[in-house]
Amino acid sequence: MLRFVNICLVLALVALAYVIYEGKYEARALDEDIGGLRKDIETERDAVAVLRAEWSLLNRPERIERLAEKHLKLAPARPQQLVTLDTVSDNDFERARVEAADDALPAPSGPSTKVKSVAVPGVAAAPTAPANLDDDLPVATKTTTVKTVPIKAKPVAQAAPAVIPPPVTVSPPEE
């Protein structure tokens, strides 16, 4: 009987040692995964910093002004273009959309084709941008094309004063 108990204890000790070593190797694997994730997070933070720098480069007011003068046919605002929120209607948007479409269309060069345009209430047509907007940027700057979706907004009866919250700084937890 004593021999049987000793054999069972040795087998239990071997099984316990196996479970402990298995847990140890799983913990090491998880530590390696955490290290890889931290490296990925640092890489993404660097990429975000680069994108913010590119964003500030692309959104410089003097660059936008220069591109607007070069590529857009803008004129000073006429008094009849200025309206108050109370007097704006869907008809105004349609008239502006038609005027913009007439200005944006090139002169016909071939046989004419009739195209039916569908007006979306409350959404103005977006002007098309020329393909060479980034001529003045360094070669290393990447440009990404983003599809934008117009947002339909309701007019506000009385605008509330804008409240800008203070910036929040988030620092990574220290270890």
mmCIF file of C-alpha atoms in Angstrom:
data_model
loop_
_atom_site.group_PDB
_atom_site.id
_atom_site.type_symbol
_atom_site.label_atom_id
_atom_site.label_comp_id
_atom_site.label_asym_id
_atom_site.label_seq_id
_atom_site.Cartn_x
_atom_site.Cartn_y
_atom_site.Cartn_z
ATOM 1 C CA MET A 1 0.000 0.000 0.000
ATOM 2 C CA LEU A 2 2.812 2.435 0.803
ATOM 3 C CA ARG A 3 4.414 1.745 -2.562
ATOM 4 C CA PHE A 4 1.131 2.592 -4.354
ATOM 5 C CA VAL A 5 0.855 5.939 -2.505
ATOM 6 C CA ASN A 6 4.477 6.803 -3.347
ATOM 7 C CA ILE A 7 3.893 6.034 -7.051
ATOM 8 C CA CYS A 8 0.756 8.200 -7.048
ATOM 9 C CA LEU A 9 2.631 11.061 -5.364
ATOM 10 C CA VAL A 10 5.501 10.855 -7.877
ATOM 11 C CA LEU A 11 3.019 10.851 -10.785
ATOM 12 C CA ALA A 12 1.185 13.832 -9.250
ATOM 13 C CA LEU A 13 4.526 15.637 -8.807
ATOM 14 C CA VAL A 14 5.442 14.991 -12.469
ATOM 15 C CA ALA A 15 1.999 16.190 -13.624
ATOM 16 C CA LEU A 16 2.286 19.311 -11.438
ATOM 17 C CA ALA A 17 5.781 20.062 -12.802
ATOM 18 C CA TYR A 18 4.437 19.702 -16.366
ATOM 19 C CA VAL A 19 1.563 22.114 -15.655
ATOM 20 C CA ILE A 20 3.945 24.657 -14.067
ATOM 21 C CA TYR A 21 6.384 24.540 -17.007
ATOM 22 C CA GLU A 22 3.505 24.802 -19.481
ATOM 23 C CA GLY A 23 2.238 27.912 -17.684
ATOM 24 C CA LYS A 24 5.743 29.358 -17.657
ATOM 25 C CA TYR A 25 6.116 28.955 -21.430
ATOM 26 C CA GLU A 26 2.658 30.425 -22.037
ATOM 27 C CA ALA A 27 3.596 33.442 -19.913
ATOM 28 C CA ARG A 28 6.810 33.907 -21.926
ATOM 29 C CA ALA A 29 4.848 33.725 -25.174
ATOM 30 C CA LEU A 30 2.396 36.327 -23.860
ATOM 31 C CA ASP A 31 5.291 38.589 -22.818
ATOM 32 C CA GLU A 32 6.695 38.374 -26.357
ATOM 33 C CA ASP A 33 3.256 39.214 -27.767
ATOM 34 C CA ILE A 34 3.011 42.229 -25.448
ATOM 35 C CA GLY A 35 6.466 43.399 -26.560
ATOM 36 C CA GLY A 36 5.430 43.063 -30.221
ATOM 37 C CA LEU A 37 2.225 45.003 -29.562
ATOM 38 C CA ARG A 38 4.180 47.775 -27.835
ATOM 39 C CA LYS A 39 6.460 48.043 -30.870
ATOM 40 C CA ASP A 40 3.390 48.182 -33.126
ATOM 41 C CA ILE A 41 1.884 50.925 -30.950
ATOM 42 C CA GLU A 42 5.093 52.966 -31.181
ATOM 43 C CA THR A 43 5.146 52.481 -34.961
ATOM 44 C CA GLU A 44 1.538 53.672 -35.218
ATOM 45 C CA ARG A 45 2.266 56.674 -32.984
ATOM 46 C CA ASP A 46 5.139 57.614 -35.261
ATOM 47 C CA ALA A 47 2.868 57.209 -38.291
ATOM 48 C CA VAL A 48 0.223 59.431 -36.657
ATOM 49 C CA ALA A 49 2.878 62.068 -35.947
ATOM 50 C CA VAL A 50 3.960 61.970 -39.595
ATOM 51 C CA LEU A 51 0.350 62.261 -40.757
ATOM 52 C CA ARG A 52 -0.249 65.229 -38.444
ATOM 53 C CA ALA A 53 2.847 66.916 -39.862
ATOM 54 C CA GLU A 54 1.625 66.256 -43.414
ATOM 55 C CA TRP A 55 -1.819 67.572 -42.468
ATOM 56 C CA SER A 56 -0.356 70.796 -41.131
ATOM 57 C CA LEU A 57 1.810 71.076 -44.252
ATOM 58 C CA LEU A 58 -1.170 70.631 -46.560
ATOM 59 C CA ASN A 59 -3.420 72.984 -44.571
ATOM 60 C CA ARG A 60 -1.121 75.989 -44.431
ATOM 61 C CA PRO A 61 -3.313 79.020 -45.185
ATOM 62 C CA GLU A 62 -0.798 80.514 -47.625
ATOM 63 C CA ARG A 63 -0.663 77.221 -49.591
ATOM 64 C CA ILE A 64 -4.455 76.967 -49.725
ATOM 65 C CA GLU A 65 -4.725 80.598 -50.796
ATOM 66 C CA ARG A 66 -2.123 80.071 -53.541
ATOM 67 C CA LEU A 67 -3.900 76.936 -54.811
ATOM 68 C CA ALA A 68 -7.294 78.654 -54.691
ATOM 69 C CA GLU A 69 -5.990 81.557 -56.774
ATOM 70 C CA LYS A 70 -4.360 79.149 -59.220
ATOM 71 C CA HIS A 71 -7.146 76.595 -59.696
ATOM 72 C CA LEU A 72 -10.472 78.126 -58.651
ATOM 73 C CA LYS A 73 -12.418 80.773 -60.474
ATOM 74 C CA LEU A 74 -13.483 82.800 -57.468
ATOM 75 C CA ALA A 75 -14.706 86.357 -57.414
ATOM 76 C CA PRO A 76 -15.513 88.683 -54.523
ATOM 77 C CA ALA A 77 -18.918 88.118 -52.962
ATOM 78 C CA ARG A 78 -21.748 90.145 -54.453
ATOM 79 C CA PRO A 79 -24.372 91.711 -52.147
ATOM 80 C CA GLN A 80 -27.125 89.532 -53.651
ATOM 81 C CA GLN A 81 -25.194 86.428 -52.564
ATOM 82 C CA LEU A 82 -25.470 87.335 -48.887
ATOM 83 C CA VAL A 83 -28.611 86.092 -47.145
ATOM 84 C CA THR A 84 -29.761 85.498 -43.591
ATOM 85 C CA LEU A 85 -30.751 82.092 -42.254
ATOM 86 C CA ASP A 86 -34.389 83.128 -42.097
ATOM 87 C CA THR A 87 -34.546 83.808 -45.836
ATOM 88 C CA VAL A 88 -32.747 80.657 -47.078
ATOM 89 C CA SER A 89 -34.899 78.048 -48.804
ATOM 90 C CA ASP A 90 -34.340 74.907 -50.867
ATOM 91 C CA ASN A 91 -34.866 77.023 -53.981
ATOM 92 C CA ASP A 92 -31.699 78.984 -53.137
ATOM 93 C CA PHE A 93 -29.697 75.779 -52.943
ATOM 94 C CA GLU A 94 -31.099 74.599 -56.277
ATOM 95 C CA ARG A 95 -30.263 77.916 -57.953
ATOM 96 C CA ALA A 96 -26.692 77.805 -56.576
ATOM 97 C CA ARG A 97 -26.342 74.175 -57.681
ATOM 98 C CA VAL A 98 -27.474 75.037 -61.219
ATOM 99 C CA GLU A 99 -25.109 78.043 -61.400
ATOM 100 C CA ALA A 100 -22.202 75.933 -60.182
ATOM 101 C CA ALA A 101 -23.016 73.192 -62.673
ATOM 102 C CA ASP A 102 -23.171 75.713 -65.540
ATOM 103 C CA ASP A 103 -19.778 77.173 -64.580
ATOM 104 C CA ALA A 104 -18.144 73.772 -64.131
ATOM 105 C CA LEU A 105 -19.195 72.271 -67.478
ATOM 106 C CA PRO A 106 -16.609 72.465 -70.283
ATOM 107 C CA ALA A 107 -17.586 73.570 -73.765
ATOM 108 C CA PRO A 108 -18.980 70.640 -75.794
ATOM 109 C CA SER A 109 -16.441 69.169 -78.186
ATOM 110 C CA GLY A 110 -18.450 66.348 -79.740
ATOM 111 C CA PRO A 111 -22.055 65.329 -80.254
ATOM 112 C CA SER A 112 -24.312 66.471 -77.432
ATOM 113 C CA THR A 113 -25.779 63.959 -75.034
ATOM 114 C CA LYS A 114 -28.649 64.632 -72.672
ATOM 115 C CA VAL A 115 -27.878 63.829 -69.051
ATOM 116 C CA LYS A 116 -30.498 63.843 -66.336
ATOM 117 C CA SER A 117 -29.237 65.293 -63.068
ATOM 118 C CA VAL A 118 -30.973 64.498 -59.823
ATOM 119 C CA ALA A 119 -30.958 67.262 -57.244
ATOM 120 C CA VAL A 120 -30.591 66.338 -53.582
ATOM 121 C CA PRO A 121 -32.469 68.799 -51.371
ATOM 122 C CA GLY A 122 -30.215 70.733 -49.035
ATOM 123 C CA VAL A 123 -26.927 69.516 -50.569
ATOM 124 C CA ALA A 124 -24.803 71.723 -52.780
ATOM 125 C CA ALA A 125 -22.692 70.205 -55.542
ATOM 126 C CA ALA A 126 -18.999 69.954 -54.653
ATOM 127 C CA PRO A 127 -16.520 71.526 -57.075
ATOM 128 C CA THR A 128 -14.030 69.190 -58.679
ATOM 129 C CA ALA A 129 -10.378 69.744 -57.886
ATOM 130 C CA PRO A 130 -7.632 69.561 -60.493
ATOM 131 C CA ALA A 131 -5.311 66.564 -60.304
ATOM 132 C CA ASN A 132 -2.128 68.616 -59.824
ATOM 133 C CA LEU A 133 -2.828 70.267 -56.463
ATOM 134 C CA ASP A 134 0.313 68.839 -54.907
ATOM 135 C CA ASP A 135 2.841 70.280 -57.364
ATOM 136 C CA ASP A 136 4.414 72.434 -54.669
ATOM 137 C CA LEU A 137 4.861 69.618 -52.122
ATOM 138 C CA PRO A 138 8.090 67.680 -51.512
ATOM 139 C CA VAL A 139 8.422 64.351 -53.319
ATOM 140 C CA ALA A 140 8.349 62.350 -50.079
ATOM 141 C CA THR A 141 4.861 63.631 -49.166
ATOM 142 C CA LYS A 142 2.127 61.097 -49.726
ATOM 143 C CA THR A 143 -1.320 62.092 -50.960
ATOM 144 C CA THR A 144 -4.417 60.067 -50.173
ATOM 145 C CA THR A 145 -7.729 60.486 -51.970
ATOM 146 C CA VAL A 146 -10.649 60.527 -49.567
ATOM 147 C CA LYS A 147 -14.295 60.219 -50.566
ATOM 148 C CA THR A 148 -16.405 62.792 -48.737
ATOM 149 C CA VAL A 149 -20.072 62.520 -47.926
ATOM 150 C CA PRO A 150 -22.139 65.706 -47.617
ATOM 151 C CA ILE A 151 -23.939 66.183 -44.320
ATOM 152 C CA LYS A 152 -27.418 67.620 -44.287
ATOM 153 C CA ALA A 153 -27.664 70.218 -41.541
ATOM 154 C CA LYS A 154 -30.736 71.889 -40.140
ATOM 155 C CA PRO A 155 -30.628 75.666 -39.688
ATOM 156 C CA VAL A 156 -30.260 76.808 -36.108
ATOM 157 C CA ALA A 157 -32.668 79.476 -34.878
ATOM 158 C CA GLN A 158 -30.192 81.095 -32.506
ATOM 159 C CA ALA A 159 -26.551 80.129 -32.365
ATOM 160 C CA ALA A 160 -25.178 79.346 -28.918
ATOM 161 C CA PRO A 161 -21.725 80.639 -28.067
ATOM 162 C CA ALA A 162 -19.030 78.132 -28.895
ATOM 163 C CA VAL A 163 -17.415 76.549 -25.869
ATOM 164 C CA ILE A 164 -14.014 75.072 -26.541
ATOM 165 C CA PRO A 165 -12.893 72.590 -23.893
ATOM 166 C CA PRO A 166 -9.303 72.780 -22.686
ATOM 167 C CA PRO A 167 -6.932 70.301 -24.317
ATOM 168 C CA VAL A 168 -6.565 66.984 -22.549
ATOM 169 C CA THR A 169 -3.133 65.425 -22.305
ATOM 170 C CA VAL A 170 -3.009 61.669 -22.004
ATOM 171 C CA SER A 171 0.282 60.083 -21.085
ATOM 172 C CA PRO A 172 0.999 56.350 -21.213
ATOM 173 C CA PRO A 173 1.017 54.539 -17.868
ATOM 174 C CA GLU A 174 4.453 54.227 -16.329
ATOM 175 C CA GLU A 175 5.738 50.802 -15.513
#
